[in-house]
mmCIF file of C-alpha atoms and ligand atoms in Angstrom:
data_model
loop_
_atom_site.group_PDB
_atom_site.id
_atom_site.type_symbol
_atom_site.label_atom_id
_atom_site.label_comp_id
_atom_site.label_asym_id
_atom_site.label_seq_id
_atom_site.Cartn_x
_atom_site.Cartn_y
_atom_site.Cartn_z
ATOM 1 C CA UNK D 1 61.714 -208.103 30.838
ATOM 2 C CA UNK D 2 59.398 -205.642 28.968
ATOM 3 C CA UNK D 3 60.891 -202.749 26.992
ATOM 4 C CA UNK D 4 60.024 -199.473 27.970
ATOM 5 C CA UNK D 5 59.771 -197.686 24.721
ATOM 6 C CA UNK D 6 61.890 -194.227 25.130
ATOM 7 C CA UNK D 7 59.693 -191.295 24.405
ATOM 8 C CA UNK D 8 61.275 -187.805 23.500
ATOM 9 C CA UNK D 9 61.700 -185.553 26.541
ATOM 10 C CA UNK D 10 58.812 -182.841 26.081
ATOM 11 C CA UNK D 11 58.451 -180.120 29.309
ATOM 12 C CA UNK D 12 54.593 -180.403 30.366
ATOM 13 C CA UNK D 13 52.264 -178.241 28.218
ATOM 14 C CA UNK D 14 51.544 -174.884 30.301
ATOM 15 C CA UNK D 15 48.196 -172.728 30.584
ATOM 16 C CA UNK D 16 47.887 -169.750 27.801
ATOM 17 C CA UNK D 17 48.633 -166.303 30.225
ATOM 18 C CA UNK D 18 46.759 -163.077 29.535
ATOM 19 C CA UNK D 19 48.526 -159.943 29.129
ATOM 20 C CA UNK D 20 49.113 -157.728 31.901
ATOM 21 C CA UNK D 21 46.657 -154.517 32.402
ATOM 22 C CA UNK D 22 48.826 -152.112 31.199
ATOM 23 C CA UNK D 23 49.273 -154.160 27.986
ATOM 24 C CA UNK D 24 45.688 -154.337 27.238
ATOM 25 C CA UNK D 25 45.238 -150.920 27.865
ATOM 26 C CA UNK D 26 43.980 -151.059 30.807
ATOM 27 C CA UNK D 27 44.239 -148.336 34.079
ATOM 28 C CA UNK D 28 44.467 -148.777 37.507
ATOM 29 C CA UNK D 29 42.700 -146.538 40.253
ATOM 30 C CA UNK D 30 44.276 -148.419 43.774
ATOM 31 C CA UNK D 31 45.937 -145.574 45.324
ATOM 32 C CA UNK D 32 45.819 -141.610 44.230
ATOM 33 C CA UNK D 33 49.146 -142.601 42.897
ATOM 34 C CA UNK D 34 47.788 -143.576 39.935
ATOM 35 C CA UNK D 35 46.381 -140.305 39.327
ATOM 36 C CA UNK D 36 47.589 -136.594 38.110
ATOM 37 C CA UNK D 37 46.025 -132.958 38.640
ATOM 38 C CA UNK D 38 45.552 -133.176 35.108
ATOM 39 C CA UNK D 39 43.364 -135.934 35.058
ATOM 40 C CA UNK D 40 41.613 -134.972 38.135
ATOM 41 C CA UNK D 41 40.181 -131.896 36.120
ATOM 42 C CA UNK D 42 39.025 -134.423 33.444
ATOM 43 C CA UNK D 43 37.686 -136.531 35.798
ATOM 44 C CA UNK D 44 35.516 -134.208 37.423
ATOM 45 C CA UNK D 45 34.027 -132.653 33.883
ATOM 46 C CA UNK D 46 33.525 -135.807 33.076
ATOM 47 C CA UNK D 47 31.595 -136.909 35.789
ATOM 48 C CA UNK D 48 29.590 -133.937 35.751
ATOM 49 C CA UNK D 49 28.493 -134.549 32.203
ATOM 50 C CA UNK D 50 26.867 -137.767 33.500
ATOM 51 C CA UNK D 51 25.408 -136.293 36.308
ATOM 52 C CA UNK D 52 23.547 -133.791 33.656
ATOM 53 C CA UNK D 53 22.762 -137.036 31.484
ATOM 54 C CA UNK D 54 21.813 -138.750 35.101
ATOM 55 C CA UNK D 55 19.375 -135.840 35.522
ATOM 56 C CA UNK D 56 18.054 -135.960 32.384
ATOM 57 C CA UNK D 57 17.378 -140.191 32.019
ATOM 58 C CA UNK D 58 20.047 -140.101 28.871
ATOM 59 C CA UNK D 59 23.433 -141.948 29.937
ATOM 60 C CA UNK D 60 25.458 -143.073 26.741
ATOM 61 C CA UNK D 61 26.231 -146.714 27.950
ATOM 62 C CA UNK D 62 30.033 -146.316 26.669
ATOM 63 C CA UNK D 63 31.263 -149.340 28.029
ATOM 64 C CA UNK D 64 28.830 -151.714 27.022
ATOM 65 C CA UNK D 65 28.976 -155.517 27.059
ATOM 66 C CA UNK D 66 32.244 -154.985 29.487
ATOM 67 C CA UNK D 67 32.197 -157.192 32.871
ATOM 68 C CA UNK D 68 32.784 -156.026 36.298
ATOM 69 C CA UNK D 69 33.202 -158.117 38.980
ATOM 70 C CA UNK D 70 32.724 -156.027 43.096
ATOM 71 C CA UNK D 71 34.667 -158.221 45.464
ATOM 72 C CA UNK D 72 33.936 -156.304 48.732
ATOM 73 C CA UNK D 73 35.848 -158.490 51.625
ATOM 74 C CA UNK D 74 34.207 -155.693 54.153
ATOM 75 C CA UNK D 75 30.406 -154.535 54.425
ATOM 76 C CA UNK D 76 29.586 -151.352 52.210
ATOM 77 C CA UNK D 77 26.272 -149.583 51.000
ATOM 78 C CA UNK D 78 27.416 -147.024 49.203
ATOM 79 C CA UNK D 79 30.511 -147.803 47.865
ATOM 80 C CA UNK D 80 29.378 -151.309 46.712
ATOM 81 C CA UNK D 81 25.757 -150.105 45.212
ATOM 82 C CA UNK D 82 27.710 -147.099 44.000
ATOM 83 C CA UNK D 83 29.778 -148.686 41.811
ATOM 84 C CA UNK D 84 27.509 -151.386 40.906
ATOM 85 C CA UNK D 85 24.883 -148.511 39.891
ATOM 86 C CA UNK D 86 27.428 -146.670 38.077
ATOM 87 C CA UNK D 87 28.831 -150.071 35.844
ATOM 88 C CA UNK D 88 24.872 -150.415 35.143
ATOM 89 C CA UNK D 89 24.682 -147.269 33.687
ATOM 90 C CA UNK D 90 27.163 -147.298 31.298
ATOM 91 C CA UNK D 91 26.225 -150.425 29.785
ATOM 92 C CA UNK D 92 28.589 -153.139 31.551
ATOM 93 C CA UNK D 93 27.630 -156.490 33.311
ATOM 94 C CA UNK D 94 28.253 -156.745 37.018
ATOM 95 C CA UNK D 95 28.808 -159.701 39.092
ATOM 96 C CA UNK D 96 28.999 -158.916 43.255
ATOM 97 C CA UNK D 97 30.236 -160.702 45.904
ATOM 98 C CA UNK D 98 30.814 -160.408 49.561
ATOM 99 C CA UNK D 99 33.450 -162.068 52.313
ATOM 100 C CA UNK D 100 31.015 -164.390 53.709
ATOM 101 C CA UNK D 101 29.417 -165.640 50.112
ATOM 102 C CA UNK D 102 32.969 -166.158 49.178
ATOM 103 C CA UNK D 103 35.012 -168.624 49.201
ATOM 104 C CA UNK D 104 37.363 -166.856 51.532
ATOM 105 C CA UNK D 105 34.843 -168.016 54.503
ATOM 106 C CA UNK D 106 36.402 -171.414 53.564
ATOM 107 C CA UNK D 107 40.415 -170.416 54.591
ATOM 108 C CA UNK D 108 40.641 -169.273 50.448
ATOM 109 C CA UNK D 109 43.489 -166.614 50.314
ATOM 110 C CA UNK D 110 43.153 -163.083 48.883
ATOM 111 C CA UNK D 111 45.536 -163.880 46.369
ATOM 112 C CA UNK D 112 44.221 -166.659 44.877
ATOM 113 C CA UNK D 113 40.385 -165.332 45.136
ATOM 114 C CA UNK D 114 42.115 -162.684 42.492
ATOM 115 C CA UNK D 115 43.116 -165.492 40.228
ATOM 116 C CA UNK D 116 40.003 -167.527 40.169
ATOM 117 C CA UNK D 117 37.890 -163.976 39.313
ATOM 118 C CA UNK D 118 40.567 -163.379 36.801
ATOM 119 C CA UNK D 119 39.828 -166.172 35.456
ATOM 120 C CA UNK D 120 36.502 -164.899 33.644
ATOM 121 C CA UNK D 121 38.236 -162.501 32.148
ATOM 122 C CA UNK D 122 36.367 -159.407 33.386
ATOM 123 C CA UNK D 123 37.577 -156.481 32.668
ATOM 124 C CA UNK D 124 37.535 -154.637 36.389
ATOM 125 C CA UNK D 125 37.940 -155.927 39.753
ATOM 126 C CA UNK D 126 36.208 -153.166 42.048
ATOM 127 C CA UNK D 127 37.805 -154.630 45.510
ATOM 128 C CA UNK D 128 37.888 -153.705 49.086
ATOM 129 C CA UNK D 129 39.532 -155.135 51.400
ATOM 130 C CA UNK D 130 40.193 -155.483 55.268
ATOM 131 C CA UNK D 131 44.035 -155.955 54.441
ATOM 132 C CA UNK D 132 45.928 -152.918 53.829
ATOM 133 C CA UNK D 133 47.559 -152.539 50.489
ATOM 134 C CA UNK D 134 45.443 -155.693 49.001
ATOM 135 C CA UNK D 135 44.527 -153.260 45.987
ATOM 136 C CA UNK D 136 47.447 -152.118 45.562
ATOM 137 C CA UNK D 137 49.203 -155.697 45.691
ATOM 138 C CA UNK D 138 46.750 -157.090 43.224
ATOM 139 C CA UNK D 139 47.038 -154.118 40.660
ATOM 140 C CA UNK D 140 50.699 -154.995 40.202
ATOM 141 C CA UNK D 141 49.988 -158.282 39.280
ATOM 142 C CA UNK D 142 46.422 -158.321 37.503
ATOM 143 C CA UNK D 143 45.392 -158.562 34.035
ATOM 144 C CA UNK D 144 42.165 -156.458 34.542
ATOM 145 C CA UNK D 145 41.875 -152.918 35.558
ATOM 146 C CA UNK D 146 41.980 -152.608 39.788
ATOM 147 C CA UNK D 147 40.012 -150.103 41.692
ATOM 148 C CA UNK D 148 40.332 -149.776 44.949
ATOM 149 C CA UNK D 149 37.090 -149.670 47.258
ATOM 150 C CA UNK D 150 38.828 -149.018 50.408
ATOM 151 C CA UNK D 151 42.280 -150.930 51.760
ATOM 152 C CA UNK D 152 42.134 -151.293 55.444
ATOM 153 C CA UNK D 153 43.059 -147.788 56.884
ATOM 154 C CA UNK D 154 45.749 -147.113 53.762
ATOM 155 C CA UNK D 155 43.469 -145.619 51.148
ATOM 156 C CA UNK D 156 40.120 -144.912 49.508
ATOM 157 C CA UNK D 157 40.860 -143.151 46.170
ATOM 158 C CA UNK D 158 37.735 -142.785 44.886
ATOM 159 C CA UNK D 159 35.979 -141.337 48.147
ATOM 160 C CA UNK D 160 38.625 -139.021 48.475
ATOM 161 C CA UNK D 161 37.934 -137.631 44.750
ATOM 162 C CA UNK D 162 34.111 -137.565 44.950
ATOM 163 C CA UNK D 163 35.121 -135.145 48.007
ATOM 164 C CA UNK D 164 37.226 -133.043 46.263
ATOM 165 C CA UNK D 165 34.273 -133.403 43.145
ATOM 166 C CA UNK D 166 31.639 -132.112 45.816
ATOM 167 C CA UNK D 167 33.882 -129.467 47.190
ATOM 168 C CA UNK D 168 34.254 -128.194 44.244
ATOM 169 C CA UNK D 169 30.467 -128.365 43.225
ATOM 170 C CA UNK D 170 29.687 -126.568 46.711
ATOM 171 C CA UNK D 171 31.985 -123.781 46.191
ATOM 172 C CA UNK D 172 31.500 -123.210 42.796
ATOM 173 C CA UNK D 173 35.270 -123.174 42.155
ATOM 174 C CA UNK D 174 38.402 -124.825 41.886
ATOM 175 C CA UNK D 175 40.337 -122.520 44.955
ATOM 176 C CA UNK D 176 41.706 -124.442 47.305
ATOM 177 C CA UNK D 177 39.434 -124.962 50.732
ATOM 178 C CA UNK D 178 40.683 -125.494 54.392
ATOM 179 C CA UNK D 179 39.067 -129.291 54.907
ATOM 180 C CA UNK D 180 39.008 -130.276 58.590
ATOM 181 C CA UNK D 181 38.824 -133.802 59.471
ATOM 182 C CA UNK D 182 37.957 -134.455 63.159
ATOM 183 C CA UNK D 183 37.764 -137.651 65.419
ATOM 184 C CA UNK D 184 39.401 -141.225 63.942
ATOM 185 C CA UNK D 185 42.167 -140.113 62.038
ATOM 186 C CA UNK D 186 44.572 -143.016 62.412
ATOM 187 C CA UNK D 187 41.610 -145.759 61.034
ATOM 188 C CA UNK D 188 40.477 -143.562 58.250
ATOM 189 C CA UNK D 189 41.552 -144.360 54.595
ATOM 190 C CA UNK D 190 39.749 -141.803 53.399
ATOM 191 C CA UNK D 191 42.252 -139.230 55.363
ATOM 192 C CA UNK D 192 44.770 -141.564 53.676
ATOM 193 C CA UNK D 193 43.628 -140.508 50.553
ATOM 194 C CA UNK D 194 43.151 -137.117 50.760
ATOM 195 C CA UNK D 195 46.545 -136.613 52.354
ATOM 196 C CA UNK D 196 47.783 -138.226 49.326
ATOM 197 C CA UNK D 197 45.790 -135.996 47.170
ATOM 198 C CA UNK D 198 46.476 -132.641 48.864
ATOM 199 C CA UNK D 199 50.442 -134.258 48.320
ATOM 200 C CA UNK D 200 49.707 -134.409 44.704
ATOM 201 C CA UNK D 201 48.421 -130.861 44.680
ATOM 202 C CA UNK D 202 50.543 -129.241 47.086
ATOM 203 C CA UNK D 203 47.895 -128.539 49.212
ATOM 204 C CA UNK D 204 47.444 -129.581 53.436
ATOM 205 C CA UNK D 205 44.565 -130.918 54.978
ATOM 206 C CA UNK D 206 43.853 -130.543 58.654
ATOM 207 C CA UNK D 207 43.198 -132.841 61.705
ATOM 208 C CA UNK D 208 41.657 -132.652 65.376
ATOM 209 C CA UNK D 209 41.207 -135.338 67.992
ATOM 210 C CA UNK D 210 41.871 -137.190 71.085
ATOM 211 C CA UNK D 211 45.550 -137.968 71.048
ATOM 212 C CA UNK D 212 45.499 -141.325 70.964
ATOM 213 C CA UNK D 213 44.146 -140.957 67.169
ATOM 214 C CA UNK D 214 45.696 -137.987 65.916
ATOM 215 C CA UNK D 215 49.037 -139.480 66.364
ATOM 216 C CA UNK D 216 49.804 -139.404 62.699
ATOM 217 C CA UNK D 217 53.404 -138.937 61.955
ATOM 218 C CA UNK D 218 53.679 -142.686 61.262
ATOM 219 C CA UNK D 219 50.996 -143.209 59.254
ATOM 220 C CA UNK D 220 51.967 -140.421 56.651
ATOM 221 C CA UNK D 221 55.568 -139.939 57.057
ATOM 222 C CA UNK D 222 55.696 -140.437 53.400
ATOM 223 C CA UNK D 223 54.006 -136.848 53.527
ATOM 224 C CA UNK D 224 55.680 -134.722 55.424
ATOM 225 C CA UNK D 225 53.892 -131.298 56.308
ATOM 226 C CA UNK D 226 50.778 -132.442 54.736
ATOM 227 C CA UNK D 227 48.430 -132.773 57.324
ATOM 228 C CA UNK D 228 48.402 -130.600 60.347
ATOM 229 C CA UNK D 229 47.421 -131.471 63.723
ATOM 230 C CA UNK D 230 45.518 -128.500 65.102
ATOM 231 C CA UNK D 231 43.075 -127.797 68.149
ATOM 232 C CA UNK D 232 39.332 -127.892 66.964
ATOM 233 C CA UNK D 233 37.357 -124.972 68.852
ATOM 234 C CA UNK D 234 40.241 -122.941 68.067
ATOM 235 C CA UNK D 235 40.288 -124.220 63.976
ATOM 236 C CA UNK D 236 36.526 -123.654 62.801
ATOM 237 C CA UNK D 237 36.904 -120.427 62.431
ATOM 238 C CA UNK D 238 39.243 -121.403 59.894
ATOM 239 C CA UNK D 239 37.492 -124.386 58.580
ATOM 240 C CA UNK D 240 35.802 -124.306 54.704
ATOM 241 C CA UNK D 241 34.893 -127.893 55.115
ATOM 242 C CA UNK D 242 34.565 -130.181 58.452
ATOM 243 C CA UNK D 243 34.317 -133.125 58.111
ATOM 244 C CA UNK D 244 33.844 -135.444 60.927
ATOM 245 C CA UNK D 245 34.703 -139.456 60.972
ATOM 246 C CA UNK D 246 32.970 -142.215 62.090
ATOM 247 C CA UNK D 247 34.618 -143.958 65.050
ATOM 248 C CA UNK D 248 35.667 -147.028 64.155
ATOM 249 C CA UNK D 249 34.772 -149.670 66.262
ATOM 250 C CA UNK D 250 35.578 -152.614 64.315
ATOM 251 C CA UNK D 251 39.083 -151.546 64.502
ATOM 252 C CA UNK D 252 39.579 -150.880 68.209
ATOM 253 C CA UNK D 253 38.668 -147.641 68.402
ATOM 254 C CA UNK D 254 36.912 -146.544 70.823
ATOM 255 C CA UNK D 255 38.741 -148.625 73.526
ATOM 256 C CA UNK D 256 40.731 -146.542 74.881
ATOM 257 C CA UNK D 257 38.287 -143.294 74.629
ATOM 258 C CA UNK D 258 35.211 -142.838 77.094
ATOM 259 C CA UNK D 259 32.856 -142.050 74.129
ATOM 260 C CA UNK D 260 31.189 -139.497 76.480
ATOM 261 C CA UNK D 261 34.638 -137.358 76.684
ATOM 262 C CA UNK D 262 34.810 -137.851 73.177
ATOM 263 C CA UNK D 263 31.545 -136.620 72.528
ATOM 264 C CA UNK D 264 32.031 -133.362 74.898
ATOM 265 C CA UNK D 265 35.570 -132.948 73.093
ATOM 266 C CA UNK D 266 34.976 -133.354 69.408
ATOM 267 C CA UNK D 267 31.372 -134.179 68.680
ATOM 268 C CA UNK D 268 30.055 -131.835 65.307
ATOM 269 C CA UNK D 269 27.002 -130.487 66.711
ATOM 270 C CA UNK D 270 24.721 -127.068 66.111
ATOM 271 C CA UNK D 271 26.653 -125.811 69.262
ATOM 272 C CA UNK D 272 30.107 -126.203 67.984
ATOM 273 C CA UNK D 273 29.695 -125.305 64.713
ATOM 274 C CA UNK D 274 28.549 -121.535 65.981
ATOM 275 C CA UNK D 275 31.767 -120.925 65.847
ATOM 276 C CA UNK D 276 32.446 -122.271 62.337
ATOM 277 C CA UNK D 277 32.576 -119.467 59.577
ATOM 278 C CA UNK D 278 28.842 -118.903 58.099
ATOM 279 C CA UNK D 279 29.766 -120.385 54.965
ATOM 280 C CA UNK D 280 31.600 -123.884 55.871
ATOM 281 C CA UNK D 281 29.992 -126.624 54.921
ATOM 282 C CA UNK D 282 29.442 -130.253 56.341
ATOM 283 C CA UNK D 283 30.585 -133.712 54.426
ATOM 284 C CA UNK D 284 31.236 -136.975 55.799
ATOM 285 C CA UNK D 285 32.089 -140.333 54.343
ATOM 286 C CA UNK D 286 29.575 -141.851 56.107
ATOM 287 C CA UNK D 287 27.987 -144.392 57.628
ATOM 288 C CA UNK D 288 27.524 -142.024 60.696
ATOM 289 C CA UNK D 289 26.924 -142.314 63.890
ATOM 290 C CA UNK D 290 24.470 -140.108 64.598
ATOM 291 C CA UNK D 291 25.049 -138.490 68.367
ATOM 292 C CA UNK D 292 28.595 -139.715 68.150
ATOM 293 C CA UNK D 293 30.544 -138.096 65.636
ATOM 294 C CA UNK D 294 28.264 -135.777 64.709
ATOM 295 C CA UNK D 295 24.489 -134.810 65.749
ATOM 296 C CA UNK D 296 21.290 -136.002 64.207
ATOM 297 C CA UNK D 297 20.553 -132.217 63.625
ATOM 298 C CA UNK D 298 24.089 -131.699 62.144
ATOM 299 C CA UNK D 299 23.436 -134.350 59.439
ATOM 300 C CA UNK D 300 19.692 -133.183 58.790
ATOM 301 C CA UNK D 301 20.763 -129.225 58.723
ATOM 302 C CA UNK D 302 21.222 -127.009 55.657
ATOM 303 C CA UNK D 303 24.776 -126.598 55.760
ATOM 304 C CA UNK D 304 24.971 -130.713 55.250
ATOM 305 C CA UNK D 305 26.202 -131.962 52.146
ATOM 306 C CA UNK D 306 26.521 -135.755 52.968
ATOM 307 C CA UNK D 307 23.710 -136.975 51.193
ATOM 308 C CA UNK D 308 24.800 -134.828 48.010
ATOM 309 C CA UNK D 309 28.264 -136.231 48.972
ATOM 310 C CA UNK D 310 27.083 -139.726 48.637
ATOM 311 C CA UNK D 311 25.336 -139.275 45.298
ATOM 312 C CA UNK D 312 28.090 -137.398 43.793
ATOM 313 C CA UNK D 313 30.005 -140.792 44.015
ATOM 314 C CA UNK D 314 28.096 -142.150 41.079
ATOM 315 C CA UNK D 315 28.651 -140.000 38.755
ATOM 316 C CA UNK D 316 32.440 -139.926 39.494
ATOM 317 C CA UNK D 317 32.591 -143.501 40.105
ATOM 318 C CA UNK D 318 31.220 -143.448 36.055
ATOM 319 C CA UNK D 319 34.166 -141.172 35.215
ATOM 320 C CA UNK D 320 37.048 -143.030 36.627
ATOM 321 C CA UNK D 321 35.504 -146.370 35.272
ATOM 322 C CA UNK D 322 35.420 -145.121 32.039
ATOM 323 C CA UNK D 323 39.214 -143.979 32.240
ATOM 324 C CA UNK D 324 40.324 -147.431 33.862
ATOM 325 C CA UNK D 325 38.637 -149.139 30.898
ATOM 326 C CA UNK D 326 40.828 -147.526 28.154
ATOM 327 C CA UNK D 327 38.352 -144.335 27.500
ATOM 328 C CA UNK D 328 40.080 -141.031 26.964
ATOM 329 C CA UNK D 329 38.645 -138.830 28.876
HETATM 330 C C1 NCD M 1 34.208 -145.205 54.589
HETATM 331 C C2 NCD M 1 35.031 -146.455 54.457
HETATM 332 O O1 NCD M 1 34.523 -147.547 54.332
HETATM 333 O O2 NCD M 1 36.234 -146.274 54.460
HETATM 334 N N1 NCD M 1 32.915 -145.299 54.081
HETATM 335 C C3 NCD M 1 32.683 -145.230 52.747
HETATM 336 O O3 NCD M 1 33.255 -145.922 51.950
HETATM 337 N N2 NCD M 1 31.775 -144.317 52.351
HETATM 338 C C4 NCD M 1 34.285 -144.628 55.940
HETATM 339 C C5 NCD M 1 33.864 -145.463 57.104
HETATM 340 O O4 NCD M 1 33.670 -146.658 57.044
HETATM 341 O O5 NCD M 1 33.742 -144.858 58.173
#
């Protein structure tokens, strides 16, 4: 019989493990959680201080040499090329992928798409997602910085604060402004994150709609008395800021509303806002659709700000990079 020689009993040799985030240094921006009024104020100097250096071609590149990876798992323009224009300017590499030029169109979960990019050791994951709370989920576990790009119809952080950035910008203050959110309540994230922000601030936001999508008292029972449900026609006189939603369809919306009663019911259009006050102002997320939502004159008029809205979210998108990274703002 051959001898099998004994060998020592060793436990298998296991994988070095980075350190967590937080140990690194690192920040998270997946929910307005992870914020403070107090940062909020730094955020927004901040941010305008890059859109002066924007303006004038002379961005410091403060984060140099750093890698981002933008894992969008739903289509984007803005918020995708936002970020990704924003990284750019301050100096950091940027790698972008999409759901269908992911793995994840070959049955690859969420969870371990996050480990392979973590793999490369960047130092951000910008991620949207269609699940809600993905963000959120992989903050808690990653070793990078996490910002969320939009969680199913939980959150959108860093919509919600370019908002409040181009609120304030319109105004020319920091007094709080009646903001009036009208149509698809119950899909929106980026109501989610504003009722999470007015929370934080102890201020309210307001909401009008069909029914069927201003039933809200599940969605933010966390928030209680945050948002109010109110009647439109009889609200824009008290409106600072209305700001209609996109409908949206790729989350059954839409189904149970005749989009012509919608349209006769809450549509933003020149008529309607007549009886807004003179001074109220128009934002919206976008994408729109135009003659839905809101009319192609509405989005073209004066009083629009949604194509300063949009813009704004580079130079705030530059801020709260820079804080997630580790910079003291
Ligand atoms: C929003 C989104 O994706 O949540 N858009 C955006 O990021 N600017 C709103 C929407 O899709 O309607």
């Amino acid at each position: 019989m051959t001898e099998v020689a004994t060998m020592p009993v060793m436990s298998a040799p296991q994988p070095p493990v980075l350190p967590l985030a937080a140990e690194r240094g690192l920040r998270h921006c997946a929910q307005i959680a992870d914020c403070s009024p107090d940062l909020l104020e730094r955020l927004f100097l901040r941010a305008r201080a890059h859109q002066e250096a924007l303006d004038r071609r002379q961005v410091v590149p403060t984060l140099s040499g750093l890698l981002a990876i933008n894992c969008f798992l739903e289509p984007s323009t803005r918020t995708r090329v936002s970020f990704e224009a924003a990284e750019q300017r301050l100096g950091m590499r940027t790698i972008t992928i999409g759901a269908a030029d992911s793995s994840m169109a070959k049955g690859e979960s969420g969870e371990d798409t996050r480990r392979t990019l973590e793999s490369y050791a960047p130092d951000v994951i910008v991620v949207r997602s269609k699940e809600d709370r993905l963000p959120q989920g992989w903050a808690s576990r990653s070793r990078c910085s996490i910002i969320n790009g939009g969680d199913g119809t939980t959150e959108h952080p860093t919509q919600a604060l370019y908002d409040r950035y181009t609120i304030e910008e319109a105004f020319g203050d920091h007094r709080d402004r009646n903001i009036l959110f009208v149509g698809d309540i119950l899909h929106s994230r980026v109501v989610g994150s504003h009722v999470a922000l007015a929370a934080m601030l102890g201020t309210r936001v307001f909401c009008a709609g069909p029914a069927e999508w201003t039933d809200v008292a599940a969605k933010f029972r966390a928030y209680p008395g945050v948002i109010e449900v109110v009647e439109l026609d009889a609200f824009l006189p008290h409106a600072d800021v209305v700001n209609p939603l996109r409908v949206q369809f790729e989350r059954g919306a839409g189904e149970s509303i005749s989009l012509t009663e919608y349209c006769a019911g809450w549509q933003i259009n020149e008529a309607r806002l007549r009886r807004a006050k003179p001074s109220a102002i128009v934002m919206h997320p976008a994408p729109v659709n135009r003659d839905v939502e809101i009319s192609g004159g509405v989005v073209d008029s004066p009083r629009s700000w949604i194509q300063r809205q949009g813009g704004n979210g580079q130079a705030v998108r530059m801020a709260i990079l820079e804080w997630c990274l580790g910079i003291d703002l």
